[in-house]
PDB file of C-alpha atoms in Angstrom:
ATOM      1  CA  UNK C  29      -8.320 -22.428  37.800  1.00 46.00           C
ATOM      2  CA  UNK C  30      -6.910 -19.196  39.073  1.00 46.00           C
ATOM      3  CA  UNK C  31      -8.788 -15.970  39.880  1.00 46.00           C
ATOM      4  CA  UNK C  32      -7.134 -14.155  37.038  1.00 45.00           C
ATOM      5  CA  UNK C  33      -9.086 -17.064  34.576  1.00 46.00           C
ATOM      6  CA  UNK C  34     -12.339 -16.844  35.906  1.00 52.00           C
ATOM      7  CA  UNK C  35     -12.719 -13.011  36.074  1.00 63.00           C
ATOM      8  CA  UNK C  36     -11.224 -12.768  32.296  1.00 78.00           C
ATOM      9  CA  UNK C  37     -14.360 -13.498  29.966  1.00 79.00           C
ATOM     10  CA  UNK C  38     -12.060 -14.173  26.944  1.00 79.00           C
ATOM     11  CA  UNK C  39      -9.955 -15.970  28.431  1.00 86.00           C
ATOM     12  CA  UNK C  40     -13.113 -18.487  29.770  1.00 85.00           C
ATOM     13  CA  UNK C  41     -14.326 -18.539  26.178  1.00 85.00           C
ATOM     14  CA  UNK C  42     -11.154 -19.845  24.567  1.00 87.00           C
ATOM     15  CA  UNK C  43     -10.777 -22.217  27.410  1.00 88.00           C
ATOM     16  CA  UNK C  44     -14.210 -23.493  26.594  1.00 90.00           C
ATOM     17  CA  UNK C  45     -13.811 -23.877  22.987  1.00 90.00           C
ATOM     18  CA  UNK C  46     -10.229 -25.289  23.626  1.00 89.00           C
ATOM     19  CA  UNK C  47     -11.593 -28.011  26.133  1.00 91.00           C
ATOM     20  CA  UNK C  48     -14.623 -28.446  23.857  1.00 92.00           C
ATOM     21  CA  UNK C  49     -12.369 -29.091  20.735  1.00 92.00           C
ATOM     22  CA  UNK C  50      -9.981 -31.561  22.515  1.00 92.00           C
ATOM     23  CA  UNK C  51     -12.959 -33.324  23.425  1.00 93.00           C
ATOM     24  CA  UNK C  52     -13.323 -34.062  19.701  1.00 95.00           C
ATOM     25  CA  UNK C  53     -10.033 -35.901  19.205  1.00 96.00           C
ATOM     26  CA  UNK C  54     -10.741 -39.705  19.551  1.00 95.00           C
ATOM     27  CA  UNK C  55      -8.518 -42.576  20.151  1.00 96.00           C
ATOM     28  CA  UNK C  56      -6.266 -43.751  17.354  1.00 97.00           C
ATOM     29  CA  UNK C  57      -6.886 -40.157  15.533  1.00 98.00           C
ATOM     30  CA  UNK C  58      -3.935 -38.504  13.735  1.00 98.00           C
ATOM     31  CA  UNK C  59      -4.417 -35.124  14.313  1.00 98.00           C
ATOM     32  CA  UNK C  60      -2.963 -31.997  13.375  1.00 98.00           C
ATOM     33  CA  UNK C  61      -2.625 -29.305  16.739  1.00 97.00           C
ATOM     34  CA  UNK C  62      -2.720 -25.814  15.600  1.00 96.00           C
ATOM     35  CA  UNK C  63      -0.898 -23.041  17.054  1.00 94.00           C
ATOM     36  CA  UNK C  64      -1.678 -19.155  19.221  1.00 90.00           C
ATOM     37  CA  UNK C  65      -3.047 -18.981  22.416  1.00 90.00           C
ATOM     38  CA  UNK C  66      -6.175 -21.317  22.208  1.00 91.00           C
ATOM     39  CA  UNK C  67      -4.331 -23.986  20.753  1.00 93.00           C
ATOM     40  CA  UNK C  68      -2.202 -23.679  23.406  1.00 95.00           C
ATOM     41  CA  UNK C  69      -5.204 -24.654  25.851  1.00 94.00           C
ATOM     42  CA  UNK C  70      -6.099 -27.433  23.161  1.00 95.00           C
ATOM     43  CA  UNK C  71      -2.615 -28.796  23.311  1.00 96.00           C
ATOM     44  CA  UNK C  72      -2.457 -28.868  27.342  1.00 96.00           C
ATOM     45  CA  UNK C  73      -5.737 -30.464  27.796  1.00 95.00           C
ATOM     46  CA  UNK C  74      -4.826 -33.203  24.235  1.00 97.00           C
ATOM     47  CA  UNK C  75      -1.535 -33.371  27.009  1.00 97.00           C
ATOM     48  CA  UNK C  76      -3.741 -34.328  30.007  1.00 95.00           C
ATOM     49  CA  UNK C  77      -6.269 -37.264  27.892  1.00 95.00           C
ATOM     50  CA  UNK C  78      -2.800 -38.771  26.666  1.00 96.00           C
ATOM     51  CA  UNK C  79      -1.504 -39.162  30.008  1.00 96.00           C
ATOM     52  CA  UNK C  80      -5.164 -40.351  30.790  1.00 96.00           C
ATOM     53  CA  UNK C  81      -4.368 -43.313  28.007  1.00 96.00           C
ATOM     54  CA  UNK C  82      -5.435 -41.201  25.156  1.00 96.00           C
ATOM     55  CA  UNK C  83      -3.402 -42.837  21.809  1.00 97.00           C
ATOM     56  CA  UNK C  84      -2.814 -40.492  19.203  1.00 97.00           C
ATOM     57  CA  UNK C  85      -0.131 -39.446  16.504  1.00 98.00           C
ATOM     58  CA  UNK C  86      -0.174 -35.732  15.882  1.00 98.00           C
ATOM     59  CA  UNK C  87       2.083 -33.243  14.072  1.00 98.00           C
ATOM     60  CA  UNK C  88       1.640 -29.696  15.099  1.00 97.00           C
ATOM     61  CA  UNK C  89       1.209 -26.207  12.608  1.00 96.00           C
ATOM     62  CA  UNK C  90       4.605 -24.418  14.415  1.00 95.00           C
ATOM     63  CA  UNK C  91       7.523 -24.650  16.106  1.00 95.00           C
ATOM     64  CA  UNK C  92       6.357 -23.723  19.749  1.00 96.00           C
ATOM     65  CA  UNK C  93       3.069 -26.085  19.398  1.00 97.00           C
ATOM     66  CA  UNK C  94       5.464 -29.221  18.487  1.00 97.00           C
ATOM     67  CA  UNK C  95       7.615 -28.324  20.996  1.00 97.00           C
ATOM     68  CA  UNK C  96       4.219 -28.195  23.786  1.00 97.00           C
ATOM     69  CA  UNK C  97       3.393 -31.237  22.082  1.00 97.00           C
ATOM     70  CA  UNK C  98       6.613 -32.819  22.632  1.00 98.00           C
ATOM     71  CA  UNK C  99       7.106 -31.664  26.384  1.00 98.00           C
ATOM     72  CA  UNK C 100       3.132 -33.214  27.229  1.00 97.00           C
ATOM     73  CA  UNK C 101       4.133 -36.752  25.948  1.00 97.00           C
ATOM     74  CA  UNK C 102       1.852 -36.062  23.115  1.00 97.00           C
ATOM     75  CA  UNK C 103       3.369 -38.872  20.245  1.00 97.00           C
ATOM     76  CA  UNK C 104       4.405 -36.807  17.203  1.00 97.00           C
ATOM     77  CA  UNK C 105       4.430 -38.403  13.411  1.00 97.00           C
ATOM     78  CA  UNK C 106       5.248 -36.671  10.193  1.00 96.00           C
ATOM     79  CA  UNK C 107       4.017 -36.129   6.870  1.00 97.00           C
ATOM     80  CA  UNK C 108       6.159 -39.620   5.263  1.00 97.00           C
ATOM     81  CA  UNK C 109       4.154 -41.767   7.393  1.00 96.00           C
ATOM     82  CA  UNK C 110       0.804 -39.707   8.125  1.00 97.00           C
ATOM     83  CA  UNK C 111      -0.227 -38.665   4.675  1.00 97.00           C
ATOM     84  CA  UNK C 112      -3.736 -37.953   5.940  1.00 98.00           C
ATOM     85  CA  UNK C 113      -4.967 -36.696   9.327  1.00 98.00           C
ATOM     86  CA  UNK C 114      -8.100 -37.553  10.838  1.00 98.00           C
ATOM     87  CA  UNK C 115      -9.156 -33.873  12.178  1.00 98.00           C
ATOM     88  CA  UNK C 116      -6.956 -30.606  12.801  1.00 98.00           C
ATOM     89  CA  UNK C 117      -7.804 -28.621  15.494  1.00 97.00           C
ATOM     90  CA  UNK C 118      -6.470 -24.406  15.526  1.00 96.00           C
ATOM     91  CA  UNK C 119      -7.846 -20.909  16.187  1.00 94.00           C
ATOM     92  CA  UNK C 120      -7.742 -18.239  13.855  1.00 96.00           C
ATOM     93  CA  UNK C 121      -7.727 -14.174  13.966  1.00 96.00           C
ATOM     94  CA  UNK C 122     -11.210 -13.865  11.845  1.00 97.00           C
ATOM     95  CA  UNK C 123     -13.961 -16.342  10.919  1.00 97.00           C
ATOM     96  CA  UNK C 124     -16.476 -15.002   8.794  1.00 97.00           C
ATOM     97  CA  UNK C 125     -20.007 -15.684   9.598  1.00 94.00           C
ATOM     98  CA  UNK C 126     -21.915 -17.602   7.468  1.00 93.00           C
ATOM     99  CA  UNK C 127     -19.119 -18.951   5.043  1.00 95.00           C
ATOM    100  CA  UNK C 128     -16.542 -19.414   7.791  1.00 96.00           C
ATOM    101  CA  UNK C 129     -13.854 -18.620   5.550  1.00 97.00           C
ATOM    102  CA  UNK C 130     -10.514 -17.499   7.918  1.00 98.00           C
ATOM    103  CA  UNK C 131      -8.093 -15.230   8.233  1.00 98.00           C
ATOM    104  CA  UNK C 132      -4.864 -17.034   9.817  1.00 97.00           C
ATOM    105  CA  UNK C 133      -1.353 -16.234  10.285  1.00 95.00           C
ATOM    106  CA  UNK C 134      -0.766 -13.392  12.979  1.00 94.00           C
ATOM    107  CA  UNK C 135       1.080 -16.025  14.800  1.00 92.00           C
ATOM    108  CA  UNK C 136       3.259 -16.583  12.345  1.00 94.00           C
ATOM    109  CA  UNK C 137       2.601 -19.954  11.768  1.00 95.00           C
ATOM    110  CA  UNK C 138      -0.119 -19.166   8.470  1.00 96.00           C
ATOM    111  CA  UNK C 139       2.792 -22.039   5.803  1.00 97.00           C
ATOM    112  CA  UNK C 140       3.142 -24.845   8.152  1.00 96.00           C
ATOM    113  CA  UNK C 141      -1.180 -24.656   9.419  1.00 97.00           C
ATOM    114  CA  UNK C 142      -1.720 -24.484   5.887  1.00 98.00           C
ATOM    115  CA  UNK C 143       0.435 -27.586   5.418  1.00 97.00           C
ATOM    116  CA  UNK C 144      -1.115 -29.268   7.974  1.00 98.00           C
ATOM    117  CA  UNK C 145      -4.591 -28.523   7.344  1.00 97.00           C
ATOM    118  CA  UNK C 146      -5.044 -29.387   3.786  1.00 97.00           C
ATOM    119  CA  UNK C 147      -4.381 -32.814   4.532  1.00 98.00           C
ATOM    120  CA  UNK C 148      -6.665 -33.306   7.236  1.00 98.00           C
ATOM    121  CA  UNK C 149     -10.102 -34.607   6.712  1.00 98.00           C
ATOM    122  CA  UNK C 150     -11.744 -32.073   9.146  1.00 97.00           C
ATOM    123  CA  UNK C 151     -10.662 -28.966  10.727  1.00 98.00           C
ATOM    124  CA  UNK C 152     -12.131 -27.903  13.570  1.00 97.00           C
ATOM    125  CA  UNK C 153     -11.637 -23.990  14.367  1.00 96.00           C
ATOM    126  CA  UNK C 154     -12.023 -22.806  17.812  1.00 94.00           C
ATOM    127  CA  UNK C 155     -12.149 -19.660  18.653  1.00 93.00           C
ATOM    128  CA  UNK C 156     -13.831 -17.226  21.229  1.00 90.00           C
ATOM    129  CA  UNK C 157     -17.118 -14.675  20.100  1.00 91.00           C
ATOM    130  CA  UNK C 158     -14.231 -11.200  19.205  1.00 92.00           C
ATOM    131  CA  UNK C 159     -13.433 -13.704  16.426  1.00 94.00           C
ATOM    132  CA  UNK C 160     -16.585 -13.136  14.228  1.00 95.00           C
ATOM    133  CA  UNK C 161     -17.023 -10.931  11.742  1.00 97.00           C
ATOM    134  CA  UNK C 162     -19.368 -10.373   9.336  1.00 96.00           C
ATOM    135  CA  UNK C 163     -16.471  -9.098   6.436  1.00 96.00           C
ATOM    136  CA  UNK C 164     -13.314 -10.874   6.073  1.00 97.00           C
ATOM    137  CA  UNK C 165     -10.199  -8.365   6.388  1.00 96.00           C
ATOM    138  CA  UNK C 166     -12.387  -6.409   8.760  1.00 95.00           C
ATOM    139  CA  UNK C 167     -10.293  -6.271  11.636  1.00 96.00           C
ATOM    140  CA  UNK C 168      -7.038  -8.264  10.577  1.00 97.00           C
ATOM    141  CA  UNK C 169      -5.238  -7.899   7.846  1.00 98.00           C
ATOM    142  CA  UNK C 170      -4.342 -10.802   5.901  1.00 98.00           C
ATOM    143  CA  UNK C 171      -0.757 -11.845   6.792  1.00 98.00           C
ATOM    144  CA  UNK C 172       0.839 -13.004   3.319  1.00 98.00           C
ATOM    145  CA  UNK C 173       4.334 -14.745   3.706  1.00 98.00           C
ATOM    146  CA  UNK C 174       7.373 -13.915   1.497  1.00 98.00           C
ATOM    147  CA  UNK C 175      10.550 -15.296   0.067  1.00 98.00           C
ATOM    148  CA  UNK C 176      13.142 -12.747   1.868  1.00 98.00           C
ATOM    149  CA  UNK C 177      14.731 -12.173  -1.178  1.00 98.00           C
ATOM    150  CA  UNK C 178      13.473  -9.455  -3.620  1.00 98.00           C
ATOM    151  CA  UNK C 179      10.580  -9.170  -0.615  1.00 98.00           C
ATOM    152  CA  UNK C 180      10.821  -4.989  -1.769  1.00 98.00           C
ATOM    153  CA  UNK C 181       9.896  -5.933  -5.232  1.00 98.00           C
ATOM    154  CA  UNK C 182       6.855  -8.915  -3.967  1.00 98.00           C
ATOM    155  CA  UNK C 183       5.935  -6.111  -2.011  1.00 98.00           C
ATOM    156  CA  UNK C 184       5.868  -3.183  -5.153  1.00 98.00           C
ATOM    157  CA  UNK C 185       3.910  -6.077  -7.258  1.00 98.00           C
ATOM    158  CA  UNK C 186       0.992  -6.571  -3.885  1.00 98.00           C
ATOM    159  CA  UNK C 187       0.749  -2.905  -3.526  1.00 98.00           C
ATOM    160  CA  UNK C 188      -0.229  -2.545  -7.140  1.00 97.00           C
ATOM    161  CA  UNK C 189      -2.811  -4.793  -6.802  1.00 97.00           C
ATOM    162  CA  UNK C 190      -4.321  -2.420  -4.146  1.00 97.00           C
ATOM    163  CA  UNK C 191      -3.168  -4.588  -0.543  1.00 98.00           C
ATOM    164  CA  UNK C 192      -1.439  -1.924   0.792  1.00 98.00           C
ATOM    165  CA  UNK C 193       1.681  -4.191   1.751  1.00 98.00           C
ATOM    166  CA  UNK C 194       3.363  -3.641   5.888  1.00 98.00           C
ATOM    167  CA  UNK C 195       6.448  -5.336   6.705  1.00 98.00           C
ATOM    168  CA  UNK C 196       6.134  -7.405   9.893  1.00 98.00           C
ATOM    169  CA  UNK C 197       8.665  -6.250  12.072  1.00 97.00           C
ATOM    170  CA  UNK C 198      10.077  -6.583  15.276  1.00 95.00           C
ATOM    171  CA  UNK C 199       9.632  -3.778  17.831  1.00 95.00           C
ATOM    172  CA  UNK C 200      14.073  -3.120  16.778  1.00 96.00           C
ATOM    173  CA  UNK C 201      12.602  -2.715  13.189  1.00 95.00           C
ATOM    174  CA  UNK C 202      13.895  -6.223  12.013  1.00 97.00           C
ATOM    175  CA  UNK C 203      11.921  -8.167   9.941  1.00 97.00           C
ATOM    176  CA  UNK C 204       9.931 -10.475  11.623  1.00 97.00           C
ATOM    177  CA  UNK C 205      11.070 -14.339  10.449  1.00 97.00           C
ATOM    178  CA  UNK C 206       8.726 -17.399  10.152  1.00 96.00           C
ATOM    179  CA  UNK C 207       9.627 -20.993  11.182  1.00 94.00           C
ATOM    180  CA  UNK C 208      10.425 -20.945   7.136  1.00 94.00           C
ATOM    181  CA  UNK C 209      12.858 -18.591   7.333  1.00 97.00           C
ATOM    182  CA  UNK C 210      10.726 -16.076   5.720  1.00 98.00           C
ATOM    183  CA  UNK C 211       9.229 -12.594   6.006  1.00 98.00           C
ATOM    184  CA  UNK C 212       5.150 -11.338   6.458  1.00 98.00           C
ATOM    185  CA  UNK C 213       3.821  -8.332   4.423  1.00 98.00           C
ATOM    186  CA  UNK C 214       0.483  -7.818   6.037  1.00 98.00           C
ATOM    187  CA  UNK C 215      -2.612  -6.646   3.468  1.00 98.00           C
ATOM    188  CA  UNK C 216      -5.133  -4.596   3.240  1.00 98.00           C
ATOM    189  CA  UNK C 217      -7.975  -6.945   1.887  1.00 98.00           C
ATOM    190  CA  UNK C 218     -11.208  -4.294   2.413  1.00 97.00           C
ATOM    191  CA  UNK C 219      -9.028  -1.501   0.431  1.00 96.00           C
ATOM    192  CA  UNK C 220      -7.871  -3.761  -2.170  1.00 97.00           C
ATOM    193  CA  UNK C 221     -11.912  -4.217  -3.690  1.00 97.00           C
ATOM    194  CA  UNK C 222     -10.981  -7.647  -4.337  1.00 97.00           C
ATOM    195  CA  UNK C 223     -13.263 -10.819  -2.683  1.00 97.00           C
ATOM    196  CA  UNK C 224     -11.735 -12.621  -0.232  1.00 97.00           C
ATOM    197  CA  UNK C 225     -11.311 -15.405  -3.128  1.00 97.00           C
ATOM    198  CA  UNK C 226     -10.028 -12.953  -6.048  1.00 98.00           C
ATOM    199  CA  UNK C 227      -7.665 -12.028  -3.553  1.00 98.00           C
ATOM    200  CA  UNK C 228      -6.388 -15.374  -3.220  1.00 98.00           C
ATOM    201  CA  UNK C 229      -6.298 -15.907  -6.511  1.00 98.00           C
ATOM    202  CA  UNK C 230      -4.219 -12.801  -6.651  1.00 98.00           C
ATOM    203  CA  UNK C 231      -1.577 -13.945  -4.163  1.00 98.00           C
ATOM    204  CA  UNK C 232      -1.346 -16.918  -5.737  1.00 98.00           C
ATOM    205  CA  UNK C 233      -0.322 -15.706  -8.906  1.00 97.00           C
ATOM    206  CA  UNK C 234       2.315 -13.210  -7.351  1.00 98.00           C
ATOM    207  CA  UNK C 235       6.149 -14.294  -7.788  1.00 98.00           C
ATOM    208  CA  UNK C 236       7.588 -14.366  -4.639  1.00 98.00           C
ATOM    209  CA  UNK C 237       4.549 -15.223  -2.014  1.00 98.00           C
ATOM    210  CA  UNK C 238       4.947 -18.244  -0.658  1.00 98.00           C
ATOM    211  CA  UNK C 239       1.486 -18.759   0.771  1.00 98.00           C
ATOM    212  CA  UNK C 240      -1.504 -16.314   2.657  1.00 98.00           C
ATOM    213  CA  UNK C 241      -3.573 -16.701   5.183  1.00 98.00           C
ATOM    214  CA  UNK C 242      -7.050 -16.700   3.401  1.00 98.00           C
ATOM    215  CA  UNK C 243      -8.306 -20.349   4.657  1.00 98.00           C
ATOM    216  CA  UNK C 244     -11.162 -20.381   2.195  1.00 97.00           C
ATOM    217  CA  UNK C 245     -13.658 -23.473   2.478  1.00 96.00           C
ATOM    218  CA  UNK C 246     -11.408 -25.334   4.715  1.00 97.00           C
ATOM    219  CA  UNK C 247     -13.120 -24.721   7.962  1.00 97.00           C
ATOM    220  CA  UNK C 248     -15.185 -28.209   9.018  1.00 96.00           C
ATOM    221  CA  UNK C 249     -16.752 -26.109  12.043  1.00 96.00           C
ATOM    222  CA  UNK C 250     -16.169 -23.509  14.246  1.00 96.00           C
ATOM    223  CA  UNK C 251     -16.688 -23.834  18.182  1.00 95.00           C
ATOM    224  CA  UNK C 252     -17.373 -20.469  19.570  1.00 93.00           C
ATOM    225  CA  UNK C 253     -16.970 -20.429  23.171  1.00 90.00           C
ATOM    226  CA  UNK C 254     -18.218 -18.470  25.852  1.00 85.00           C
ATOM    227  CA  UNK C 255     -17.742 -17.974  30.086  1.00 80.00           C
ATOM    228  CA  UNK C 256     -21.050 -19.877  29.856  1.00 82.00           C
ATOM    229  CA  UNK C 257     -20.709 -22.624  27.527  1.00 85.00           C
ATOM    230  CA  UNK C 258     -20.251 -22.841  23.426  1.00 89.00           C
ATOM    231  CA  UNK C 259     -21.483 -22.092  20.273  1.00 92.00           C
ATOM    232  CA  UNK C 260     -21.199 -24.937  16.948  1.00 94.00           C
ATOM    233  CA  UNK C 261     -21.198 -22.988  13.938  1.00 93.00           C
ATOM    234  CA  UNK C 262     -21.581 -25.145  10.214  1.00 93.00           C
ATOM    235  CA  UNK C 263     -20.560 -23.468   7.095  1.00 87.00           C
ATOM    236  CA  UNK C 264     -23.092 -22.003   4.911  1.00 81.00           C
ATOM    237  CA  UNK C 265     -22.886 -23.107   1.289  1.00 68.00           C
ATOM    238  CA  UNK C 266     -23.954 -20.121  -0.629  1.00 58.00           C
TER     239      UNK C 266
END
């Protein structure tokens, strides 16, 4: 491990989350690999325990993390033949305490982990302690992505409902593009009033989103880690 690591406390937490969640992924699993800069970590060390003898099938949440995947020897599978997935392992920008509901998507990836995830019958979050907060939207704002087309008029329709719609954009000004060929309007979930699942509701029923990044009930656990070990967090049913 270099120098840079170990003197880098959040970089030591995700790398302890990351090694604990790999850890998790069993032989003959499918398993979905999730995508941003702990994933990353879960993905090298899922590389590693393959090469070890580790036999998996997995199908990653983005472009770059199949592409990892693919370059480690990792075996990929799709959605035809893997209708289910054992676990699904990813980070995410917020977890709330208590509920663990998540805010995802400042990757870019939020579609394809959403995908992914749905069909999986656990998913493991892992994450390091900047992560937690104790309202949703408090930090991050919810990424929500678009259908290019009309995106002004999605984004006249959000704004009305109090989300306070931002382009994502490049640092030239040009529209940031998913892997689906779409655009992100990031909002404003705090300012809206709304709960984090009237919001959802809300995007849901807006012509012209094509999916947020409010990952309500969906987290199995969250793995907090530290420079000195981890954390297992269990939602709270309210």
């Amino acid at each position: 491990m270099s120098t840079s690591v170990q003197h880098d406390p959040a970089e030591a937490a995700k790398r302890k989350a990351a090694e604990y969640a790999a850890a998790q992924i069993q032989d003959g699993m499918a398993v979905g690999l999730g995508s941003g800069t702990t994933s990353k970590l879960v993905i090298d060390e899922v590389g590693r325990r393959v090469k070890e003898g580790l036999r998996i099938k997995a199908i990653a949440t983005s472009i770059q993390s199949h592409n990892q995947a693919v370059a480690l020897g990792i075996p990929i599978t799709d959605f035809a033949s893997t209708p289910r997935l054992d676990l699904a392992v990813d980070g995410a920008d917020e977890v709330q305490r208590g509920t663990l509901h998540l805010i995802k998507g400042h990757g870019g990836a939020l579609l394809r982990e959403k995908l992914v995830e749905i069909i999986a019958d656990r998913l493991l979050i892992a994450v390091d302690p900047r992560k937690l907060v104790d309202t949703l939207g408090s930090v991050f704002q919810v990424p929500v992505e678009v259908v290019p087309f009309a995106w002004e008029s999605t984004a006249t329709r959000l704004r009305e409902l109090g989300f306070s719609p931002e382009l994502r954009v490049h640092e030239d000004g040009k529209p940031y593009i998913t892997d689906g060929q779409h655009y992100i309007l990031h909002c404003d979930l705090p300012g809206s009033g709304l709960s984090p699942e009237e919001a959802a509701e809300a995007f849901n029923r807006t012509v012209g989103v094509v999916e947020h990044g409010l990952f309500l009930n969906m987290a199995s656990q969250v793995v907090i880690g530290s420079p000195d070990g981890i954390e297992i967090l269990d939602p709270i049913v309210k």
